[in-house]
mmCIF file of C-alpha atoms in Angstrom:
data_model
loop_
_atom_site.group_PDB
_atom_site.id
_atom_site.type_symbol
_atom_site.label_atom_id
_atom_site.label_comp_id
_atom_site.label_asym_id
_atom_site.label_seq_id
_atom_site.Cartn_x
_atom_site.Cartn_y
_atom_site.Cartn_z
ATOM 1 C CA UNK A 1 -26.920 0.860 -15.920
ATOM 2 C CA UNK A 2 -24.400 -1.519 -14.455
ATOM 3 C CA UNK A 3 -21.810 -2.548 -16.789
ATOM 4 C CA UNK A 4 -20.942 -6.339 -17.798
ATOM 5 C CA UNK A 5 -17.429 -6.951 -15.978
ATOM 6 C CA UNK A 6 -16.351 -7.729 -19.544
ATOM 7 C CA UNK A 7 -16.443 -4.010 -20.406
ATOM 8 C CA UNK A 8 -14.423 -2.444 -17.681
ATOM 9 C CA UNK A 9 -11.805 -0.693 -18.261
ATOM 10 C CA UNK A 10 -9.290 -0.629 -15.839
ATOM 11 C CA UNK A 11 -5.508 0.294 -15.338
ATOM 12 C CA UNK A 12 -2.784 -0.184 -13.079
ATOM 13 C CA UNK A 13 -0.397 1.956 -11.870
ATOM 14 C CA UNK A 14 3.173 0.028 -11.775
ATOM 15 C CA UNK A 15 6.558 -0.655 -12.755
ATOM 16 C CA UNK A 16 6.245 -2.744 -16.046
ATOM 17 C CA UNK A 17 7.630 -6.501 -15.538
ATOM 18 C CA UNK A 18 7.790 -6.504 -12.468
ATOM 19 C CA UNK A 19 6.352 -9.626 -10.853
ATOM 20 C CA UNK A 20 3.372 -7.566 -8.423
ATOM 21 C CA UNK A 21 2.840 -5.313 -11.165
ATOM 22 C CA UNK A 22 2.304 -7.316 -13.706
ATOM 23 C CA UNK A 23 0.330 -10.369 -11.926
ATOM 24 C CA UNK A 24 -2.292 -7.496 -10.870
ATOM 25 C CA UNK A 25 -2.781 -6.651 -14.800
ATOM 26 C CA UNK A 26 -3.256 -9.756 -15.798
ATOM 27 C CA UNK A 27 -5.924 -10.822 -13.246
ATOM 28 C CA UNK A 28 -7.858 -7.961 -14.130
ATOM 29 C CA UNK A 29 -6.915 -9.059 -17.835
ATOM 30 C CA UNK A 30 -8.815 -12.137 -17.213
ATOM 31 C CA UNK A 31 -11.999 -10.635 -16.123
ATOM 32 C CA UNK A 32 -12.355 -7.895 -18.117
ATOM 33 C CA UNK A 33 -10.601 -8.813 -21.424
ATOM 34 C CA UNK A 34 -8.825 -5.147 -20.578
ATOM 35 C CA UNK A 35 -4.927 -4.843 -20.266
ATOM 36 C CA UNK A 36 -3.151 -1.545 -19.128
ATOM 37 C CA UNK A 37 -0.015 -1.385 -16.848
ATOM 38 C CA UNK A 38 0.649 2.651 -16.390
ATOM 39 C CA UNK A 39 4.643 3.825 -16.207
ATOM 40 C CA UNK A 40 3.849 7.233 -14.095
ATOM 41 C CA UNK A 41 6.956 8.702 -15.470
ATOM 42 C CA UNK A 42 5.123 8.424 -18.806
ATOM 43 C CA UNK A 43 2.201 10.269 -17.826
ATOM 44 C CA UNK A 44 1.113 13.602 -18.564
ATOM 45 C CA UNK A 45 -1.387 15.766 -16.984
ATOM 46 C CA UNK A 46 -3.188 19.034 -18.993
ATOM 47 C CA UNK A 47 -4.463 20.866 -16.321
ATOM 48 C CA UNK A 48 -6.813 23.700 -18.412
ATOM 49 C CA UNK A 49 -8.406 20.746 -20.744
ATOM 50 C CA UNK A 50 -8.657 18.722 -18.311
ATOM 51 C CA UNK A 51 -7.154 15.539 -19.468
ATOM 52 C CA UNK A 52 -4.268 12.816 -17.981
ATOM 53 C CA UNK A 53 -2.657 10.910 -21.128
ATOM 54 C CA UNK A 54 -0.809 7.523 -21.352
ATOM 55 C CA UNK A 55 0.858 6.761 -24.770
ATOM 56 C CA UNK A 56 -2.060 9.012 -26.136
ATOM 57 C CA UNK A 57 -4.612 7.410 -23.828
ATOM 58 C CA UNK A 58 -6.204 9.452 -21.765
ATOM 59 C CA UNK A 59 -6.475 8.283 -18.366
ATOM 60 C CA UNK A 60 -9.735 9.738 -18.029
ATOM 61 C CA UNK A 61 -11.807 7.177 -20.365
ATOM 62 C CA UNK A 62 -11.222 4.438 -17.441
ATOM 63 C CA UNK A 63 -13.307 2.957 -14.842
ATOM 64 C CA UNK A 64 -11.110 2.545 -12.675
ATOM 65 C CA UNK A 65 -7.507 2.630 -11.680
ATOM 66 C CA UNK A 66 -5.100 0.665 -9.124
ATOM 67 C CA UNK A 67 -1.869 1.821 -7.826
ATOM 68 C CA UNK A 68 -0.134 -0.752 -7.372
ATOM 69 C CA UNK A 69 3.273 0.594 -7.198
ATOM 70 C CA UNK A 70 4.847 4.219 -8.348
ATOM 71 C CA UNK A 71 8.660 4.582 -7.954
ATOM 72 C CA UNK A 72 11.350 1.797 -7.416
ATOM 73 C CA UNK A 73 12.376 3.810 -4.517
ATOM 74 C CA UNK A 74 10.684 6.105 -2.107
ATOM 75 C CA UNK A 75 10.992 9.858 -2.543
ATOM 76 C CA UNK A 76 9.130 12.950 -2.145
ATOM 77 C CA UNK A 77 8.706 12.716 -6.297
ATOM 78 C CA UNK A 78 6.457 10.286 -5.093
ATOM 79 C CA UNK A 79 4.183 13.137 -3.812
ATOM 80 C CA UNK A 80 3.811 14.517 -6.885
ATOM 81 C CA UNK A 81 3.156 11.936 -9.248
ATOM 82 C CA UNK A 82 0.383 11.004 -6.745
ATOM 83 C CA UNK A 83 -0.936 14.173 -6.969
ATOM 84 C CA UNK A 84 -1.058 13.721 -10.954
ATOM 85 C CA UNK A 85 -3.213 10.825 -10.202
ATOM 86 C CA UNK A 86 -5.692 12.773 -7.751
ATOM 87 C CA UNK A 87 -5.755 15.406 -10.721
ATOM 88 C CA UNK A 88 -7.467 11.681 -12.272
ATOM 89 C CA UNK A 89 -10.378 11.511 -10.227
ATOM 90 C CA UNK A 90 -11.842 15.031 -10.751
ATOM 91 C CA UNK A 91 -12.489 13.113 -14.034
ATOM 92 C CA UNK A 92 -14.636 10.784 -12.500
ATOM 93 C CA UNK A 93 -12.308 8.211 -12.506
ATOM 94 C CA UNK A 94 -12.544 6.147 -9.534
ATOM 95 C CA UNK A 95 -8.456 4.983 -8.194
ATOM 96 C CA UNK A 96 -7.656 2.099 -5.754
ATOM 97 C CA UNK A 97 -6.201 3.437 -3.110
ATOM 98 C CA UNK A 98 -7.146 7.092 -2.993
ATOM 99 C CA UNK A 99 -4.095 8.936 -3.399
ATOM 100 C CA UNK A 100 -4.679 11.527 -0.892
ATOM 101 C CA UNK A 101 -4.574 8.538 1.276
ATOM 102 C CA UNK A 102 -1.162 6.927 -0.102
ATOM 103 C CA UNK A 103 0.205 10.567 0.283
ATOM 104 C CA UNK A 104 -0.160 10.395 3.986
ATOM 105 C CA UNK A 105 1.584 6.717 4.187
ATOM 106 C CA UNK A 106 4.674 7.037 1.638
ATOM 107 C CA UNK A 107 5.881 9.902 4.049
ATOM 108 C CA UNK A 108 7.293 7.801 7.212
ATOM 109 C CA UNK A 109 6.283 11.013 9.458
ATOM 110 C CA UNK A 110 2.474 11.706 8.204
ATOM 111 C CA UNK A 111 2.193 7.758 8.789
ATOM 112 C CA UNK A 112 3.793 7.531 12.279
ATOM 113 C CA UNK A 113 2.054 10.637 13.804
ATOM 114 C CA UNK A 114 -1.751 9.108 12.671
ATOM 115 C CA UNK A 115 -0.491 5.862 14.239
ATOM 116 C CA UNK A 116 0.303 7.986 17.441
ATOM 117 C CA UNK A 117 -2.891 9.589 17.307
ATOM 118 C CA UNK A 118 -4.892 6.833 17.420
ATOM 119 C CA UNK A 119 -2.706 5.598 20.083
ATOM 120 C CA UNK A 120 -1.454 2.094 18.251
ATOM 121 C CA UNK A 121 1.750 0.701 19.860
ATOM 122 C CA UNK A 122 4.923 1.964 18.323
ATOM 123 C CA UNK A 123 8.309 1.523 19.142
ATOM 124 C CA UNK A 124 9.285 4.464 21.250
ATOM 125 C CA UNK A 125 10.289 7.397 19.038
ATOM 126 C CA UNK A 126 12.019 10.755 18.602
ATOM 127 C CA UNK A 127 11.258 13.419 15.637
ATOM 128 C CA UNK A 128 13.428 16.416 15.315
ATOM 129 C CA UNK A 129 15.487 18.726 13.553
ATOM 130 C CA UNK A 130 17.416 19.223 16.700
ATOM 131 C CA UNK A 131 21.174 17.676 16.915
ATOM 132 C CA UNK A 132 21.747 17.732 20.479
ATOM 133 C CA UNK A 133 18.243 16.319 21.033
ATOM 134 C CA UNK A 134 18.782 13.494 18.604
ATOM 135 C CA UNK A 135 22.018 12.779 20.197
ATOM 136 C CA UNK A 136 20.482 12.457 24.037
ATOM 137 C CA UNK A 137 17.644 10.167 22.127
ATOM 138 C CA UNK A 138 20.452 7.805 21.293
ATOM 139 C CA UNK A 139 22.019 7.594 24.310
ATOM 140 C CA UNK A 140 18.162 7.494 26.096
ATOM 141 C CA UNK A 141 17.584 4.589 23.846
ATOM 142 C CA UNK A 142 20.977 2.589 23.664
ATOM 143 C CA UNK A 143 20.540 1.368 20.416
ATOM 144 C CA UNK A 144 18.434 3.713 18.014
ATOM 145 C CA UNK A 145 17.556 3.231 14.015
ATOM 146 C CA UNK A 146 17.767 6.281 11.921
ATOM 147 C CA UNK A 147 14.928 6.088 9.569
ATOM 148 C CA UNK A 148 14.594 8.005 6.315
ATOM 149 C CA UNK A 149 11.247 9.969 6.009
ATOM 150 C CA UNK A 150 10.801 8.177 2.403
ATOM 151 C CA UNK A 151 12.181 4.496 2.044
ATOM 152 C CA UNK A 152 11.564 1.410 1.951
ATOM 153 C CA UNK A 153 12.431 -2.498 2.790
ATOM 154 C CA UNK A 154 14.823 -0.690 5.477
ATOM 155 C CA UNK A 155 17.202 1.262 2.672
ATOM 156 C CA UNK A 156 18.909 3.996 3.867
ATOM 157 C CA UNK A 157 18.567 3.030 7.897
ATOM 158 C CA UNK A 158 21.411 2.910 10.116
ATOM 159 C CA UNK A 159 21.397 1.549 13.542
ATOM 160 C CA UNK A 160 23.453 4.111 16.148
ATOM 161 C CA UNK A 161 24.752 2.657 19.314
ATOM 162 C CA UNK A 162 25.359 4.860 22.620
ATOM 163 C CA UNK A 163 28.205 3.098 23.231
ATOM 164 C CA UNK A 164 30.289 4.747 20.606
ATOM 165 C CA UNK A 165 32.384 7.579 20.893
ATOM 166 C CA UNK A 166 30.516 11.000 21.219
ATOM 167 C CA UNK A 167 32.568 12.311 18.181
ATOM 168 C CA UNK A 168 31.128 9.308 16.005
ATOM 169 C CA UNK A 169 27.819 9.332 17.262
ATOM 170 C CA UNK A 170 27.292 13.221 16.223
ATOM 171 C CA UNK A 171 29.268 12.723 13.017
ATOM 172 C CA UNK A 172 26.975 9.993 12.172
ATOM 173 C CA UNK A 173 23.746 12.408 12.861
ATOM 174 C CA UNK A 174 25.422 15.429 11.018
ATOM 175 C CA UNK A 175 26.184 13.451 7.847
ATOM 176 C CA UNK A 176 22.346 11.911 8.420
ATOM 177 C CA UNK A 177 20.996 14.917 8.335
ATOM 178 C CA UNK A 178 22.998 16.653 5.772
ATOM 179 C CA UNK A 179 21.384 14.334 3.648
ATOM 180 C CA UNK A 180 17.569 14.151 5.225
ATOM 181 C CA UNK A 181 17.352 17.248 6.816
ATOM 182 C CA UNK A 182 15.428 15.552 9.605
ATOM 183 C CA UNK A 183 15.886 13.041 12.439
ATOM 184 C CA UNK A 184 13.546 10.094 12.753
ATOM 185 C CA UNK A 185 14.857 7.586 15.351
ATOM 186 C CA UNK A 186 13.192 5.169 17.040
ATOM 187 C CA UNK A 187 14.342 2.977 19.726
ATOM 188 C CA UNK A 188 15.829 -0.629 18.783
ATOM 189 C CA UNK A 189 13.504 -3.066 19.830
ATOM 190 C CA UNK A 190 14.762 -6.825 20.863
ATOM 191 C CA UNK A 191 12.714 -8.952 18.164
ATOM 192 C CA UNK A 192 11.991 -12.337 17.771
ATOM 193 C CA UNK A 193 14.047 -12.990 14.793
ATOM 194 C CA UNK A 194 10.761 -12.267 12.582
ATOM 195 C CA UNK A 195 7.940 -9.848 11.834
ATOM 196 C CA UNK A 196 4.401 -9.954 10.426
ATOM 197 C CA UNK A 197 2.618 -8.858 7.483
ATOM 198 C CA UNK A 198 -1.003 -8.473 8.453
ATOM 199 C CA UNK A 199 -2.946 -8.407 4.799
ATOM 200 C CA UNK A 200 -6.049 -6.502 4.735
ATOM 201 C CA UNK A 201 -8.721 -6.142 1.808
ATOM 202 C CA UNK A 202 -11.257 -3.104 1.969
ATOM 203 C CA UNK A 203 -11.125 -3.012 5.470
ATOM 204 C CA UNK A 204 -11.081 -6.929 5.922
ATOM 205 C CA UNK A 205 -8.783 -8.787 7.387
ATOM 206 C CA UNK A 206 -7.437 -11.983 5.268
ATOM 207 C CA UNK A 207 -4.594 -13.481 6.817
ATOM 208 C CA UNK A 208 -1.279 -13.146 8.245
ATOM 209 C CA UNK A 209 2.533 -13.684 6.781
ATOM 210 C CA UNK A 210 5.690 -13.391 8.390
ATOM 211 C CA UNK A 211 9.339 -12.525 7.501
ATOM 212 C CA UNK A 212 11.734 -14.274 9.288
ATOM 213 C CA UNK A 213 15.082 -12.915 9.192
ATOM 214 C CA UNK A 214 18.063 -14.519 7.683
ATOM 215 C CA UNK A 215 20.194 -14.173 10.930
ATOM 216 C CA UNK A 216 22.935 -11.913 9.127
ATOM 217 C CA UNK A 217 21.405 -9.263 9.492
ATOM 218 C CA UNK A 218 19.595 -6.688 12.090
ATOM 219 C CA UNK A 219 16.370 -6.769 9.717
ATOM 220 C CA UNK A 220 13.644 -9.021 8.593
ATOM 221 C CA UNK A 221 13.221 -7.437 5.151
ATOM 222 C CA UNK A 222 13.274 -9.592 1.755
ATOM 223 C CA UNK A 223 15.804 -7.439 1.011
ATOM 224 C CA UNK A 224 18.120 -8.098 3.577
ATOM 225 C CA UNK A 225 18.073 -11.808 3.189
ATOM 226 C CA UNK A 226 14.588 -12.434 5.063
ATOM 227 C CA UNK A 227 12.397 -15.257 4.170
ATOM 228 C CA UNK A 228 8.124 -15.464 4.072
ATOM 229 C CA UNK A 229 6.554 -18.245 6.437
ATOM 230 C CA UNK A 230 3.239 -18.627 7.157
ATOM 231 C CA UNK A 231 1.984 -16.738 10.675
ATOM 232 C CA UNK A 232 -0.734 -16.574 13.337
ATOM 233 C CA UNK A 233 -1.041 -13.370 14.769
ATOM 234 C CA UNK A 234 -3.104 -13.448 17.873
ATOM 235 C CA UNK A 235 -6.636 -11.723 18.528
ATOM 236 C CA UNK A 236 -4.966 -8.779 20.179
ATOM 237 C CA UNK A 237 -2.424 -8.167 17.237
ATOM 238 C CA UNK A 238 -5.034 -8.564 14.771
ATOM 239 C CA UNK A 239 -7.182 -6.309 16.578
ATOM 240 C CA UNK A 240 -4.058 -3.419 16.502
ATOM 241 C CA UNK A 241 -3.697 -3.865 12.688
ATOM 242 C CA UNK A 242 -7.324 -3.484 12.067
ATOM 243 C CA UNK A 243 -7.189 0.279 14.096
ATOM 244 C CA UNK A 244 -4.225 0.920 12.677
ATOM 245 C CA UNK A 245 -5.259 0.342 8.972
ATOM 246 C CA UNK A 246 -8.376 2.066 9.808
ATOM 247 C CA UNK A 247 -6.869 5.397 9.881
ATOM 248 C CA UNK A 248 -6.626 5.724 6.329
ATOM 249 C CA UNK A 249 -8.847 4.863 3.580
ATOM 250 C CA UNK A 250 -6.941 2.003 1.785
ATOM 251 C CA UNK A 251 -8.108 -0.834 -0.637
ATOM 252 C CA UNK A 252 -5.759 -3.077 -0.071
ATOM 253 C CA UNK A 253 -2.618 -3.025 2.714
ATOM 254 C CA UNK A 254 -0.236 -4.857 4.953
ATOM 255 C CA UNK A 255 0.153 -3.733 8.592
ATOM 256 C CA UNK A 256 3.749 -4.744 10.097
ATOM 257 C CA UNK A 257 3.739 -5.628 13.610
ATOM 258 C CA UNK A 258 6.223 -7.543 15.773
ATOM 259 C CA UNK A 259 6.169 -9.185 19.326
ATOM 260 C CA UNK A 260 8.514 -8.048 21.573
ATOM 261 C CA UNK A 261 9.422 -8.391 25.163
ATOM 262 C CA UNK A 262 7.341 -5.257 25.819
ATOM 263 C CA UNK A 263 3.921 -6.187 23.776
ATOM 264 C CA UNK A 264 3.352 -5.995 20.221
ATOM 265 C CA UNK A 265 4.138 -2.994 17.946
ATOM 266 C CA UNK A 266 3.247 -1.792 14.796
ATOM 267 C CA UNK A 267 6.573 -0.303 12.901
ATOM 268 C CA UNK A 268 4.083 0.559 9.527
ATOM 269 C CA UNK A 269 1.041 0.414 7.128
ATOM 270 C CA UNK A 270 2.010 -0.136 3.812
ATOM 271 C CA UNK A 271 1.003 2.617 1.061
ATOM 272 C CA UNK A 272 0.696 -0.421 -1.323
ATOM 273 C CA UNK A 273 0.635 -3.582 0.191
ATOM 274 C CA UNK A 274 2.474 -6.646 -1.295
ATOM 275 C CA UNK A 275 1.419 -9.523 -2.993
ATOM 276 C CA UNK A 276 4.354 -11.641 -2.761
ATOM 277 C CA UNK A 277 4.716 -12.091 1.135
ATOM 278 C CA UNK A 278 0.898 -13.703 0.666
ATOM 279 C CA UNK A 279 1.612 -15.761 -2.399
ATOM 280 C CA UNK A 280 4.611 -17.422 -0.448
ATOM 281 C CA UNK A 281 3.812 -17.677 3.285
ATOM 282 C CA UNK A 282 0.254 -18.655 2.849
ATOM 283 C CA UNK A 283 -0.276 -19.544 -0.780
ATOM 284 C CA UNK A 284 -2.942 -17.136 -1.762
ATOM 285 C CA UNK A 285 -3.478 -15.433 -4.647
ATOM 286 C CA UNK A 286 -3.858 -11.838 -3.347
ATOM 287 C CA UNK A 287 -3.591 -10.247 -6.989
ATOM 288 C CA UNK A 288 -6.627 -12.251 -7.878
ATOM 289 C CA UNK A 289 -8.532 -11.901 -5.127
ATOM 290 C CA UNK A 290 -7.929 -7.883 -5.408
ATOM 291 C CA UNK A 291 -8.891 -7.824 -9.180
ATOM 292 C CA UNK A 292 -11.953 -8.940 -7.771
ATOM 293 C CA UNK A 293 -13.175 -6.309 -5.417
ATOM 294 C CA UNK A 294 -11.994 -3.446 -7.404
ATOM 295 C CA UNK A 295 -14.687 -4.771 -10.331
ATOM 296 C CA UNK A 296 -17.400 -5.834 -7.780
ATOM 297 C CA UNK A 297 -16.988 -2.449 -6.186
ATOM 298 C CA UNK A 298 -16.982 -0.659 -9.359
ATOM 299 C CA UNK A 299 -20.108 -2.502 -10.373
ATOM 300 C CA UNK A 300 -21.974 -2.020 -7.596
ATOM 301 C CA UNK A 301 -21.053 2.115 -7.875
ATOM 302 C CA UNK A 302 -22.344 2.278 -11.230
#
């Protein structure tokens, strides 16, 4: 028997008051009457009963949950409380996005090697534990950005010129990867001042934003300064988001793509996918609109 969307029960996954997190639980607040925002750090998993409890609720009496966000900052801790979550669904619970699927995003090198599998245009780019190899790959590239394996909105990245002295170059990469324990560098790409956030719904594409950089500095992140504006990607570039989302099983995403000189290229597809970078470039309530599939879909599963 299908339930009445009144009597659905369903949480989300976030950082309490914060803006995304919080606009998510109350859209699905105002369709189902239900209100739960989840602090993963508060969680705790019993393996042998089984149960998952939240400020002795147990997770397992939902419909449905969404992740909508689950650290402040990326980290492999991230892996884990994920994998808390996947303990979830063995109790029947259905979760927005899988995590098995975020697990293979949050990690920058899981993401990038599906992207090269499936052949989407990337920046070029060098993976290694090898010193001498990531020091040729900077001076093969000119100018090279050192990525973490777990970050995001650019923290942690450093941009390495070849025209600095060998000795700074390689102490650069040896106090990298004293702290990362891997290189991930990818070639410095002339932009044009901006990037794209290409928003995608179960599969669907819904529209385009763009961050255009504040001029101070070599990113487009928020973060950095950057500013959302309204975009129109062309067939081709919404054609390489679409493959490139459809590698992993997400509910809702943002692929980021830039044009260059060389063609467009996909540097990422989000784990979570923002809401803000809609709201403000095109004026759409994303949050809403999301709210919305998770209880048709979990209507029509019933």
């Amino acid at each position: 028997m299908i339930k009445n969307t009144s009597s659905l029960k369903i949480g989300v996954v976030g950082i309490p008051g914060k803006w995304s997190t919080e606009v998510l639980a109350d859209a699905i607040e105002a369709k189902t009457g239900f209100r739960m925002v989840i602090d993963i750090e508060k969680v705790v998993a019993y393996l042998d009963e089984p149960s998952v409890r939240y400020k002795g609720t147990c997770l397992c009496g939902l419909d449905g949950i969404i992740i909508k966000k689950i650290s402040q900052t990326y980290s492999p801790a991230i892996i884990d409380r994920l994998e808390i979550l996947r303990f979830v669904e063995k109790c029947g619970v259905k979760i927005f996005s899988k995590p098995q699927e975020i697990i293979r995003l949050v990690d920058r090198m899981s993401c990038t090697v599906s992207l090269a599998r499936a052949n989407i245009p990337m920046p070029p780019t060098i993976i290694t534990e090898d010193m001498d190899a990531a020091y040729e790959g900077v001076l093969s590239f000119g100018k090279a950005i050192l990525k973490p394996l777990f970050s995001t909105k650019a923290r942690g990245m450093e941009v390495l010129n070849s025209e600095s002295s060998a000795k700074t170059l390689k102490a650069q990469l040896n106090q990298y990867y004293e702290k990362q324990g891997f290189f991930y560098l990818q070639k410095k790409l002339k932009l044009p001042g901006k990037d794209m956030g290409l928003v995608f719904l179960g599969g669907e594409y819904q529209g385009a934003y763009a961050r255009v950089s504040s001029g101070n500095s070599w990113n487009t992140t928020i973060h950095s300064g950057g500013k959302y504006a309204e975009a129109h990607p062309s067939d081709e570039i919404i054609e390489i988001a679409h493959k490139a989302q459809s590698q992993f099983d997400l509910s809702y995403t943002t692929v980021d793509i830039a044009e260059t000189e060389e063609g467009p290229v996909c540097f990422e597809v989000s784990a979570f996918g923002g809401f803000k970078g809609v709201h403000e470039g095109l004026g759409v309530d994303m949050a809403t609109q999301y709210a919305r599939y998770v209880i048709d879909t979990l209507e029509h599963s019933a």
